[in-house]
mmCIF file of C-alpha atoms in Angstrom:
data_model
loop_
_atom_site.group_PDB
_atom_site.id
_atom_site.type_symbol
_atom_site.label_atom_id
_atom_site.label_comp_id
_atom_site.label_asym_id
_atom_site.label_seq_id
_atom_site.Cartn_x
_atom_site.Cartn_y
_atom_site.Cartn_z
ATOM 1 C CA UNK A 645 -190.734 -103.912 115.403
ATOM 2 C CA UNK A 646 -190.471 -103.411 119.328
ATOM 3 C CA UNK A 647 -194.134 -104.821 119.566
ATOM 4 C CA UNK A 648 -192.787 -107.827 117.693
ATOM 5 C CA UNK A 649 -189.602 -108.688 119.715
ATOM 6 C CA UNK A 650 -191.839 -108.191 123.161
ATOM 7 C CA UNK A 651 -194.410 -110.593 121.376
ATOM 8 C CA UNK A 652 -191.707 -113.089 120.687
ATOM 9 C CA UNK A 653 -190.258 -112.529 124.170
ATOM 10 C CA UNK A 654 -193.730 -113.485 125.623
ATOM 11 C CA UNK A 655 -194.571 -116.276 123.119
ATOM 12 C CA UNK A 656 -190.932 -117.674 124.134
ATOM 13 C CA UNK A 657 -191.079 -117.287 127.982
ATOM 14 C CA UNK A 658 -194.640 -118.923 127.711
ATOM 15 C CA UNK A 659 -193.723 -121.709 125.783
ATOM 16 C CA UNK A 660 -190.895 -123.015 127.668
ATOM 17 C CA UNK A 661 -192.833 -123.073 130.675
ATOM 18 C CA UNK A 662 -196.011 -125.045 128.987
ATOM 19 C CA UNK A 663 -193.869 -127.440 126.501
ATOM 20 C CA UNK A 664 -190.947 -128.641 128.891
ATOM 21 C CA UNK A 665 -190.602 -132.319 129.509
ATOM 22 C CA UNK A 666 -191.328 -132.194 133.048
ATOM 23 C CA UNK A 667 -194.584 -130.389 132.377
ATOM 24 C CA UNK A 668 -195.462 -132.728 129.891
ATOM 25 C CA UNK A 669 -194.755 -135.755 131.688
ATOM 26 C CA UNK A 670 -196.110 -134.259 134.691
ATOM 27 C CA UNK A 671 -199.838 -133.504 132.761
ATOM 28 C CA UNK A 672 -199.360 -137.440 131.187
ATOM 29 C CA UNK A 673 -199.067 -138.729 135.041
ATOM 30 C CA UNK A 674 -202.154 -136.507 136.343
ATOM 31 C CA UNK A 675 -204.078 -137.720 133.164
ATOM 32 C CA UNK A 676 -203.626 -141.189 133.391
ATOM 33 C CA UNK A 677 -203.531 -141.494 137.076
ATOM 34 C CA UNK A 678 -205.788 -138.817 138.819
ATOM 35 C CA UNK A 679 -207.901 -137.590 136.208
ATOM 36 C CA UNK A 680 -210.858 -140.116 136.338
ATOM 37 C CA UNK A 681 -211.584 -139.095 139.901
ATOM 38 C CA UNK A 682 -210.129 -135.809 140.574
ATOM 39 C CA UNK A 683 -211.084 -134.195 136.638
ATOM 40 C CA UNK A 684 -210.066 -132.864 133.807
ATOM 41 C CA UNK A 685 -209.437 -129.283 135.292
ATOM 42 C CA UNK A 686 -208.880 -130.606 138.926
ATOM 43 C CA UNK A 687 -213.131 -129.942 139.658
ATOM 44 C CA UNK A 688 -213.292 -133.833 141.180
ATOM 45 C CA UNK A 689 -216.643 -135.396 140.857
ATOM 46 C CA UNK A 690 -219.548 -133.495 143.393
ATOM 47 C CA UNK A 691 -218.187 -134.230 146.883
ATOM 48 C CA UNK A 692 -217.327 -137.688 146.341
ATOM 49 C CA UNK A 693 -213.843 -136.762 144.856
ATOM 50 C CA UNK A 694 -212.832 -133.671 145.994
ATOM 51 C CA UNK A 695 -211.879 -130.645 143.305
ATOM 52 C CA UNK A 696 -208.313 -129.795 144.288
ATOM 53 C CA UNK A 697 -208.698 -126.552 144.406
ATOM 54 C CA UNK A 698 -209.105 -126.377 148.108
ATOM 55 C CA UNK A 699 -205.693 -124.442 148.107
ATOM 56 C CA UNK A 700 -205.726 -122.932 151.422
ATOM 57 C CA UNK A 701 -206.182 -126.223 152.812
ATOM 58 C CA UNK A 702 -203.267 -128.127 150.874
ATOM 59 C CA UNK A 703 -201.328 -125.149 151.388
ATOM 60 C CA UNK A 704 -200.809 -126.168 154.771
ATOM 61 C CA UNK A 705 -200.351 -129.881 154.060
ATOM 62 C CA UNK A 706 -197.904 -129.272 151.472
ATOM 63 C CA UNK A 707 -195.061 -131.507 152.309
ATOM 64 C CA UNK A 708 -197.720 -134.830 152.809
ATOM 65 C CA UNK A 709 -199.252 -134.710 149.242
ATOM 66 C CA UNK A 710 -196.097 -136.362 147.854
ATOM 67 C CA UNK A 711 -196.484 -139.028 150.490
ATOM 68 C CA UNK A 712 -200.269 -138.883 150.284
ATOM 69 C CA UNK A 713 -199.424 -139.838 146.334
ATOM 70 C CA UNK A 714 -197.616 -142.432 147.750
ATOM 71 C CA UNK A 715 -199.327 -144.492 150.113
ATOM 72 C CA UNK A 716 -203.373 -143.695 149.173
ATOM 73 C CA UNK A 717 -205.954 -142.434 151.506
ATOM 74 C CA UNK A 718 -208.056 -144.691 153.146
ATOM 75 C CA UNK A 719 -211.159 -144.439 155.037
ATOM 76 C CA UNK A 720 -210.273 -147.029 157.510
ATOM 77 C CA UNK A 721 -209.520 -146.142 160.843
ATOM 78 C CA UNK A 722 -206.343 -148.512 160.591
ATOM 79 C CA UNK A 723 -204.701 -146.783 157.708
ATOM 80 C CA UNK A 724 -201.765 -143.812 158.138
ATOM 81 C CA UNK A 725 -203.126 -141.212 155.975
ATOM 82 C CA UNK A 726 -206.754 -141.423 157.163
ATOM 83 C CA UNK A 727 -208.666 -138.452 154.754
ATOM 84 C CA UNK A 728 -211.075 -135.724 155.883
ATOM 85 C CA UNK A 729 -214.269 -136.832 154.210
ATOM 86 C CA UNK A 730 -214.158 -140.812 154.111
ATOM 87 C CA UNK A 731 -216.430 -141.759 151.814
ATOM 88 C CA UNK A 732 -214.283 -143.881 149.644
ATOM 89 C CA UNK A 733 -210.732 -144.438 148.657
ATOM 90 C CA UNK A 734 -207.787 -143.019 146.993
ATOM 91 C CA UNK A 735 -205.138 -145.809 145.712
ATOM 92 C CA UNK A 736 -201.696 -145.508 146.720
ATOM 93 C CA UNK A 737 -199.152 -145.532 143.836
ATOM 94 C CA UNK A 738 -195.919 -147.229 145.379
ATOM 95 C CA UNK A 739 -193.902 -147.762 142.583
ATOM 96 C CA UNK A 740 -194.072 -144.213 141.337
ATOM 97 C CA UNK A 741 -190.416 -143.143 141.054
ATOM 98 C CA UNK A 742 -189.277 -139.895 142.903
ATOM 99 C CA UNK A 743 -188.540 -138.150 139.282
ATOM 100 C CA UNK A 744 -192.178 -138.740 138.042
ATOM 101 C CA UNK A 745 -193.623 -137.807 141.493
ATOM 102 C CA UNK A 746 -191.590 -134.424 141.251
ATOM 103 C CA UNK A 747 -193.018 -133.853 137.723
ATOM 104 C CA UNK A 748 -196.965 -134.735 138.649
ATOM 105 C CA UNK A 749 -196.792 -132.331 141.739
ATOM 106 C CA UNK A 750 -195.114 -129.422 139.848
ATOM 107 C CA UNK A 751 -197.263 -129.853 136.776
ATOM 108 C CA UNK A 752 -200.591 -129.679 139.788
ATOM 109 C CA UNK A 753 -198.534 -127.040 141.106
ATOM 110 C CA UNK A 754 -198.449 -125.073 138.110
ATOM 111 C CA UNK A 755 -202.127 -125.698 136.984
ATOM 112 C CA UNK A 756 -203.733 -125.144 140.456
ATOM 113 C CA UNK A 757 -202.242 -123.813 143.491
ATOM 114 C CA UNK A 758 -199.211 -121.994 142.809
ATOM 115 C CA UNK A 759 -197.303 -123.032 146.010
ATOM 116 C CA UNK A 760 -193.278 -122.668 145.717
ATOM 117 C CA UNK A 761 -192.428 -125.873 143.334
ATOM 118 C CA UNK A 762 -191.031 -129.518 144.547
ATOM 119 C CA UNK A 763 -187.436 -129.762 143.919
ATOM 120 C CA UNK A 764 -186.412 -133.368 143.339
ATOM 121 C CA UNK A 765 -184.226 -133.348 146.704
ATOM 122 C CA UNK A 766 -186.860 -132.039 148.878
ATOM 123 C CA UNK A 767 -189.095 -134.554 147.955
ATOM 124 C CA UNK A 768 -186.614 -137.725 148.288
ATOM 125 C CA UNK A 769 -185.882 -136.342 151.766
ATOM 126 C CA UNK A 770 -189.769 -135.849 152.629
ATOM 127 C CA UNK A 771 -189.759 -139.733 151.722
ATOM 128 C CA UNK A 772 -187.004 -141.298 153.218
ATOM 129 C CA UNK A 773 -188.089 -139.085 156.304
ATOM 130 C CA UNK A 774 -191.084 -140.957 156.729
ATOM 131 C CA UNK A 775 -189.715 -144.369 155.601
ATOM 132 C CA UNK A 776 -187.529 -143.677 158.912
ATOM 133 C CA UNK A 777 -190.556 -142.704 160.908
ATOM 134 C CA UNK A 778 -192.424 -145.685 159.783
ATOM 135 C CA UNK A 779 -189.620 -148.017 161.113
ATOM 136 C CA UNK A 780 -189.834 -146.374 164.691
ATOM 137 C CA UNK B 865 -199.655 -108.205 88.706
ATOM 138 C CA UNK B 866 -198.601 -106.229 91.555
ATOM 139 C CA UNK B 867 -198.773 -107.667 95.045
ATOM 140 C CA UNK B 868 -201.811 -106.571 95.702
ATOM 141 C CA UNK B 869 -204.204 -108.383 92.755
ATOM 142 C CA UNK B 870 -202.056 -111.545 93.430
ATOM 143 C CA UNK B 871 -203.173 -111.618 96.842
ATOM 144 C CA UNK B 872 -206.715 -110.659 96.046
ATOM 145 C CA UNK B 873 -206.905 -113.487 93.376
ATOM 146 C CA UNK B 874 -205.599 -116.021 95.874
ATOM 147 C CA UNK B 875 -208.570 -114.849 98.603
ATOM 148 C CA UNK B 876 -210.906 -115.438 96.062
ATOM 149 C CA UNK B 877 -209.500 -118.967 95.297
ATOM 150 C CA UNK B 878 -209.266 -119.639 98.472
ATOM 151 C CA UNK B 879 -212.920 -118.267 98.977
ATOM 152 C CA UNK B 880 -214.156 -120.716 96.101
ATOM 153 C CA UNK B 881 -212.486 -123.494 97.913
ATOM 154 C CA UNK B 882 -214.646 -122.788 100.821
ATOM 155 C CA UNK B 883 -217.765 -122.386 98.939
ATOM 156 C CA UNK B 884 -217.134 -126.087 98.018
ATOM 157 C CA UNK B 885 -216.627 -127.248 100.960
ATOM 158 C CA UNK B 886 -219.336 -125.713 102.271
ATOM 159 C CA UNK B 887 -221.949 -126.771 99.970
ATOM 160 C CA UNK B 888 -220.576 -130.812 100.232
ATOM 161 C CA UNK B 889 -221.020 -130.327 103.941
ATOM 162 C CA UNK B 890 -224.335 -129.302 103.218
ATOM 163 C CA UNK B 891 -225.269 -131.794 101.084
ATOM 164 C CA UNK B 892 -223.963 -134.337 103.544
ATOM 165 C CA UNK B 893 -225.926 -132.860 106.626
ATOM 166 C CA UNK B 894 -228.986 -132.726 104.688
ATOM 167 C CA UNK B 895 -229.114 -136.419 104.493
ATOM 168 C CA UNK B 896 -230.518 -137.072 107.958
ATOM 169 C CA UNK B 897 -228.950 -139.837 110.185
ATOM 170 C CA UNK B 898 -230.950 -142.479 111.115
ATOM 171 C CA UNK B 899 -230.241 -145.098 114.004
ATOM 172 C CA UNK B 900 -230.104 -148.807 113.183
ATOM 173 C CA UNK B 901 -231.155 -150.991 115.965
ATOM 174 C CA UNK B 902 -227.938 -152.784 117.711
ATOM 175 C CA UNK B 903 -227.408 -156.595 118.245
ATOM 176 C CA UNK B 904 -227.333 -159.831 116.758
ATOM 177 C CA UNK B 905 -231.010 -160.554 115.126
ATOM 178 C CA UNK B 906 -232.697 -163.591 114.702
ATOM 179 C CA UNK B 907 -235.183 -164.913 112.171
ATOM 180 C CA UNK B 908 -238.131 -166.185 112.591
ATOM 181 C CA UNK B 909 -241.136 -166.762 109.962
ATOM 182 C CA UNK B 910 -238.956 -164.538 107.848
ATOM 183 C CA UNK B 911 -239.054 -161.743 110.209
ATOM 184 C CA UNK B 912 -235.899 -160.470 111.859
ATOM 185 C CA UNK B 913 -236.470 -160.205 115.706
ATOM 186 C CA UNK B 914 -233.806 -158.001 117.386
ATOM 187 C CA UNK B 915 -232.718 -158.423 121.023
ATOM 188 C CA UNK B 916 -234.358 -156.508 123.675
ATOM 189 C CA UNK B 917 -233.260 -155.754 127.223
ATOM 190 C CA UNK B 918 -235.234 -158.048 129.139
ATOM 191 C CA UNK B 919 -237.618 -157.461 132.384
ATOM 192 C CA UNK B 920 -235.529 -156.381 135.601
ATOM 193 C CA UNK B 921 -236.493 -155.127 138.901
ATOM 194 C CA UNK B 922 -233.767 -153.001 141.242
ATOM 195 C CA UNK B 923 -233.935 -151.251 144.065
ATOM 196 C CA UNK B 924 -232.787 -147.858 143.726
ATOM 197 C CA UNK B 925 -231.154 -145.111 146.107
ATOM 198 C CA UNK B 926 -234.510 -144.544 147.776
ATOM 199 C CA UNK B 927 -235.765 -147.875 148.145
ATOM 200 C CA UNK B 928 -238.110 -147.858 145.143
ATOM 201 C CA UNK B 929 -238.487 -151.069 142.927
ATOM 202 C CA UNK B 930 -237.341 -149.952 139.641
ATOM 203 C CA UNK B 931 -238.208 -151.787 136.151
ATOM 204 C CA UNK B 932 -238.574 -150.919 132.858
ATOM 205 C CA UNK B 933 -242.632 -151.431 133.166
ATOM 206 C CA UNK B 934 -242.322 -148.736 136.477
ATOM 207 C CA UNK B 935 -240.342 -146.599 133.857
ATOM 208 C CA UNK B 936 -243.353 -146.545 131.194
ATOM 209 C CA UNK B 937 -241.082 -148.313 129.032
ATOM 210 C CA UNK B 938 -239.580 -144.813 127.799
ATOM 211 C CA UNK B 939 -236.281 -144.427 126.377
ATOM 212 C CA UNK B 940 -233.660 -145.014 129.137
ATOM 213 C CA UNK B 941 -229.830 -144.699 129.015
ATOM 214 C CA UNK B 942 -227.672 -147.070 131.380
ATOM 215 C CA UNK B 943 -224.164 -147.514 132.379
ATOM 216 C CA UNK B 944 -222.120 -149.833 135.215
ATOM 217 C CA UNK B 945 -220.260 -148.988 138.018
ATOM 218 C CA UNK B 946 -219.639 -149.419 142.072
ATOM 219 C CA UNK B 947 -219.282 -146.547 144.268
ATOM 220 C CA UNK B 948 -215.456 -147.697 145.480
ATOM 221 C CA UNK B 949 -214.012 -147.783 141.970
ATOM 222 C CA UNK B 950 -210.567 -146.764 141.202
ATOM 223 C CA UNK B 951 -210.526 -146.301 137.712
ATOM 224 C CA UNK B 952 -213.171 -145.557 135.242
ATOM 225 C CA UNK B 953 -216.337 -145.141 136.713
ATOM 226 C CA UNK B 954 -215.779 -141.786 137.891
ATOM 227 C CA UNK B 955 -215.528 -140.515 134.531
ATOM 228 C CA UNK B 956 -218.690 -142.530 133.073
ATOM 229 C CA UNK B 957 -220.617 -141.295 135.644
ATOM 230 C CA UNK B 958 -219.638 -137.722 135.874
ATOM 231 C CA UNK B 959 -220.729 -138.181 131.021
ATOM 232 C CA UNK B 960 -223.608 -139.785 132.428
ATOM 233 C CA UNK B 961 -223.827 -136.793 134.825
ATOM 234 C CA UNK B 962 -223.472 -134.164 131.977
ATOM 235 C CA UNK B 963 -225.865 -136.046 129.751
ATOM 236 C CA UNK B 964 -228.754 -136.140 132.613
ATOM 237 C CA UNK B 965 -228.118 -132.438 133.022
ATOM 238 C CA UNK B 966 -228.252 -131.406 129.368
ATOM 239 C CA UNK B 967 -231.627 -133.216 128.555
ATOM 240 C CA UNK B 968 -232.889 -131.980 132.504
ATOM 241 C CA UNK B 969 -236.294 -130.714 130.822
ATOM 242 C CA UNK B 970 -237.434 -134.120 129.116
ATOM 243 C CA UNK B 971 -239.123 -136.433 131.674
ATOM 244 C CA UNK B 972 -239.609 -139.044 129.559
ATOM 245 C CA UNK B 973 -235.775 -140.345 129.540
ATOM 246 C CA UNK B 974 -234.322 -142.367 132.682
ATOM 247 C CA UNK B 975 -230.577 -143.053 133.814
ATOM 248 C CA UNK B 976 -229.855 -145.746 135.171
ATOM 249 C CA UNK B 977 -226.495 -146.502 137.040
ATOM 250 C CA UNK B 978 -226.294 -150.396 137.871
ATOM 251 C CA UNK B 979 -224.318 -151.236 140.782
ATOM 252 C CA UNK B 980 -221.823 -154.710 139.755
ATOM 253 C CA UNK B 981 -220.909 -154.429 144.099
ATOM 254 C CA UNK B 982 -223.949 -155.695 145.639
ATOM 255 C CA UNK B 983 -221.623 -156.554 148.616
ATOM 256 C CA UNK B 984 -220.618 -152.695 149.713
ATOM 257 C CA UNK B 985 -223.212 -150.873 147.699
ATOM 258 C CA UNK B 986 -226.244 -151.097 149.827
ATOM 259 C CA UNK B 987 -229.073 -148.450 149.523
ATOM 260 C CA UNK B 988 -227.738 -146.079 152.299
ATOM 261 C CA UNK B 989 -224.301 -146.324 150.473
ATOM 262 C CA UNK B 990 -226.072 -145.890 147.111
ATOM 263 C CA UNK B 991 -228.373 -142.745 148.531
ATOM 264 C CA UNK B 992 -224.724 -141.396 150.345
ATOM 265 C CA UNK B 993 -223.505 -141.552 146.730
ATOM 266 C CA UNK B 994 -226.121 -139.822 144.679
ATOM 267 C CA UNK B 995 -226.094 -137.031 147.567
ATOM 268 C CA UNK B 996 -222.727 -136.227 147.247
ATOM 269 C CA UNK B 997 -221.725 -136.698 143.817
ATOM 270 C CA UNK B 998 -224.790 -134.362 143.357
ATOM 271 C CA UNK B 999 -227.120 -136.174 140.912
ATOM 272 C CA UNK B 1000 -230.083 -134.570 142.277
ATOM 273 C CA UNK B 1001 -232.564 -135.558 138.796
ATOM 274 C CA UNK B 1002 -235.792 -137.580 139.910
ATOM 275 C CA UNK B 1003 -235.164 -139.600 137.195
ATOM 276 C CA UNK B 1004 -231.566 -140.456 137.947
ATOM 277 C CA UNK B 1005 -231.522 -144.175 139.522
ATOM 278 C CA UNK B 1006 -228.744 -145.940 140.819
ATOM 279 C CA UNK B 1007 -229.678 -149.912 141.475
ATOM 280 C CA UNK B 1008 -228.747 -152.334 143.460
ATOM 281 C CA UNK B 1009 -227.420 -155.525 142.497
ATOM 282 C CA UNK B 1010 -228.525 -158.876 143.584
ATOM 283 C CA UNK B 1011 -224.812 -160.388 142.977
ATOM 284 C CA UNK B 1012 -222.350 -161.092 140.343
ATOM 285 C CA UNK B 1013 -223.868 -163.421 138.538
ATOM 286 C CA UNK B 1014 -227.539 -161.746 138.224
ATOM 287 C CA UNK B 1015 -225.127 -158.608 136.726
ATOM 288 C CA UNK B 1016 -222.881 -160.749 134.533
ATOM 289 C CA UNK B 1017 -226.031 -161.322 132.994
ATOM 290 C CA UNK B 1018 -227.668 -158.086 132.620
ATOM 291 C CA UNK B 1019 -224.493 -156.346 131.684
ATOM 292 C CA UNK B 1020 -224.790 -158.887 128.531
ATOM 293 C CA UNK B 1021 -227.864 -157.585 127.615
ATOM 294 C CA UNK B 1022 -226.373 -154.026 127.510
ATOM 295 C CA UNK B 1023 -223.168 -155.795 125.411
ATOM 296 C CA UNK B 1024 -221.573 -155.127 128.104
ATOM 297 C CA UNK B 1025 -219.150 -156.946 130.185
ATOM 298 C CA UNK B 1026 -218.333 -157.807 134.320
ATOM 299 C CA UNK B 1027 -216.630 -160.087 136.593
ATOM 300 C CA UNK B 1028 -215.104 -160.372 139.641
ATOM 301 C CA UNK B 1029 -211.371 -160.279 139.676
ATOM 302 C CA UNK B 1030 -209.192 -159.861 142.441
ATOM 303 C CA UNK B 1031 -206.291 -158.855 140.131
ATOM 304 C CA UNK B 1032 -208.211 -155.977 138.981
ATOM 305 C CA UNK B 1033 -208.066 -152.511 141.126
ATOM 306 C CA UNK B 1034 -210.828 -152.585 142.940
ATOM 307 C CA UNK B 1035 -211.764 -156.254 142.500
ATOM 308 C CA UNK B 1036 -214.275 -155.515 139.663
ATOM 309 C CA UNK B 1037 -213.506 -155.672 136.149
ATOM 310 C CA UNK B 1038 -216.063 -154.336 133.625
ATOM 311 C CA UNK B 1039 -216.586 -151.813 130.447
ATOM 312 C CA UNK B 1040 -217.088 -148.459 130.541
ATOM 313 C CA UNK B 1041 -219.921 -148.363 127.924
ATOM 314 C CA UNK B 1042 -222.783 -146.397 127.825
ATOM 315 C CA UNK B 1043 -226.349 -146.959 126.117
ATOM 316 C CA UNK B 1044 -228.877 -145.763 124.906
ATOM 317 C CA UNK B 1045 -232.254 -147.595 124.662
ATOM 318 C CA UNK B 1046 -235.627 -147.157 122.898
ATOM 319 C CA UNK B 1047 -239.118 -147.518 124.175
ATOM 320 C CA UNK B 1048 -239.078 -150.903 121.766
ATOM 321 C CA UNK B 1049 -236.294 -152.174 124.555
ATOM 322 C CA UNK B 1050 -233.995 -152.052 121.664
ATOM 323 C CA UNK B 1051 -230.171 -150.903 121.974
ATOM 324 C CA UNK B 1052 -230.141 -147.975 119.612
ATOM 325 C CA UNK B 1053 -226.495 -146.670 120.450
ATOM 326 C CA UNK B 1054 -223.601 -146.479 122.464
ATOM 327 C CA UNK B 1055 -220.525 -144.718 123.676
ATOM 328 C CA UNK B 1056 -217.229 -145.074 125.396
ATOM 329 C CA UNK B 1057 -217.969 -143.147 128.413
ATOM 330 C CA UNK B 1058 -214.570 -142.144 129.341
ATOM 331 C CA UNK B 1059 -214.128 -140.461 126.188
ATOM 332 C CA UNK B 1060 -215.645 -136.842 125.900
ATOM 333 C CA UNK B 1061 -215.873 -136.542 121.958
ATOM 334 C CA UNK B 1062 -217.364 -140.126 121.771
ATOM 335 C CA UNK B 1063 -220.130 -139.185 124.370
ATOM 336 C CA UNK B 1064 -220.685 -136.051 122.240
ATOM 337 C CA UNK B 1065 -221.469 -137.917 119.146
ATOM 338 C CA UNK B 1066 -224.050 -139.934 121.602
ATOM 339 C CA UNK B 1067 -225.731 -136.832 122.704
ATOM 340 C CA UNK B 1068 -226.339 -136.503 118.974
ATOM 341 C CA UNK B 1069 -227.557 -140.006 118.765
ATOM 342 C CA UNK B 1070 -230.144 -139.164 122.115
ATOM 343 C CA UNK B 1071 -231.478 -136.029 119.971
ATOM 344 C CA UNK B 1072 -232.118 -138.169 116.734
ATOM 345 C CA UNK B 1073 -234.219 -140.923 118.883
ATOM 346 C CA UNK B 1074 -235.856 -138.156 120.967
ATOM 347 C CA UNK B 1075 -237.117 -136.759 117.116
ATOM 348 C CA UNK B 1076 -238.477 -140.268 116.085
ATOM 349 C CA UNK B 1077 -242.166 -141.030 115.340
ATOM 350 C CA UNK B 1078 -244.733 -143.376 116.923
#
């Protein structure tokens, strides 16, 4: 009986975090919008599209994903968020709202690097941060 | 009946059920699948004549004129794509990736990648491309095109579509199909490379076609 209850605890605890409509509108976004370069499981395609698994490297870019989401990265020299292997593009997404963005990064979050998650807030002022900076 | 013989005689139902099964499935397999040849024929003298893929002659990554005589005329599966697309090519070519890799020990198949961006896709960009998406099969060949029209055509061959469209991401708009071709020149199958399952029941269709006499 005590085996079942933990069971039940587990089976409980594990499917709230997995079946919540953040995750599951966060693993729609990442499907339908990264997936074809960046994979299935996040391995990218060779070194052409990186795997994002380079944790220790996004680690420290944390707070620019969201706007890296945002605006694309380009190989040009022109372009704000110039990438570290320019070979070929990543589209920008401008129209993404802040709510879906929040969802997408938490549900990469969650699947792949385990950083502390994006709170809705914290992203809206990462973006209207740079919006300002832009207009300088 | 106690509990116990009820749920005995229920396994063995159950059991029985499966046997069924089993033996349909069996019965099904047995029958072996054979591959029709794909197209539109035409008649002539009261003999059906089925499109083949006409003569073509590419460059690939390492400068080497590539055509279907250069390639024996063995069975050859081919896809489209451009090395700065933003949608579906990635995933064709990483199917056309795990296909090349799965059949690695028979020589006698070719993949061929045709590029619809003769503009940006030059043989340098084409080589920088195979190196780092990790190909690495000497019978992997990505061509270069000539220009949209000369590709508009091909691709029609393969029943395949392309086109230039600045609306579209990318400015390329074209199918995500792969296919499989016979020694004959004859279309023999296809698949919707984006889609895993549907590239598995191709892999099938490659095995059946590898088996195949004469």
């Amino acid at each position: 009986m005590k085996q079942f209850f933990f069971f039940a605890i587990i089976i409980l605890f594990v499917s709230c975090k997995f079946s919540t409509s953040t995750y599951k509108s966060g693993k729609n976004l990442y499907e339908n919008y990264c997936s074809s370069c960046h994979g299935k499981t996040g391995e990218g395609l060779g070194q052409w599209y990186p795997s994002l698994k380079d944790t220790q490297y996004l680690k420290s870019n944390r707070n620019l994903i969201p706007l890296w989401i945002i605006h694309g990265i380009q190989p040009d020299s022109s372009s704000i968020f110039k990438g570290r292997f320019n070979l070929v593009e990543m589209p920008a997404n401008k129209s993404i709202s802040e709510a879906d963005l929040c969802n997408l990064l938490n549900y990469i979050n969650e699947e792949y690097w385990q950083f502390k998650s994006y709170e809705l807030q914290e992203v809206s002022t990462m973006i209207k941060q740079f919006n300002a900076d832009q207009k300088h | 009946m106690n509990i116990l013989t009820l749920s005995n005689s229920i396994r063995l139902k159950s059991n029985l059920k499966l046997l069924l099964l089993l033996s349909i499935l069996f019965t099904f397999s047995c029958k072996k699948k054979e591959l029709q040849i794909l197209g539109v024929p035409t008649i002539q003298d009261s003999q059906t004549i089925y499109p083949v893929i006409p003569e073509f002659e590419y460059f690939n990554q390492d400068s080497q004129r590539i055509s279907l005589q250069s390639l024996g005329y063995n069975i050859h599966i081919a896809s489209f794509f451009f090395t700065s697309c933003p949608t579906i090519c990635p995933k064709v070519m990483r199917s056309m990736s795990r296909i090349a890799d799965l059949f690695a020990d028979k020589n006698n198949i070719s993949y061929l990648c045709f590029s619809l961006d003769s503009k940006r896709d030059s043989i340098p960009r084409l080589k920088e491309y195979y190196d780092k998406v990790g190909l690495n099969n000497k019978n992997f060949h990505l061509l270069r095109g000539i220009d949209m029209n000369d590709s508009k055509k091909l691709a029609q061959h393969y029943l395949s579509t392309a086109s230039e469209d600045p609306e579209a991401a990318g400015g390329i708009n074209h199918s995500g199909w792969i296919l499989l071709v016979d020694k004959n020149r004859h279309l023999r199958s296809y698949a919707d490379g984006t889609n895993t399952e549907d590239v598995d029941r191709f892999i099938g269709d490659i095995k059946i076609l590898l088996n195949e006499k004469n």
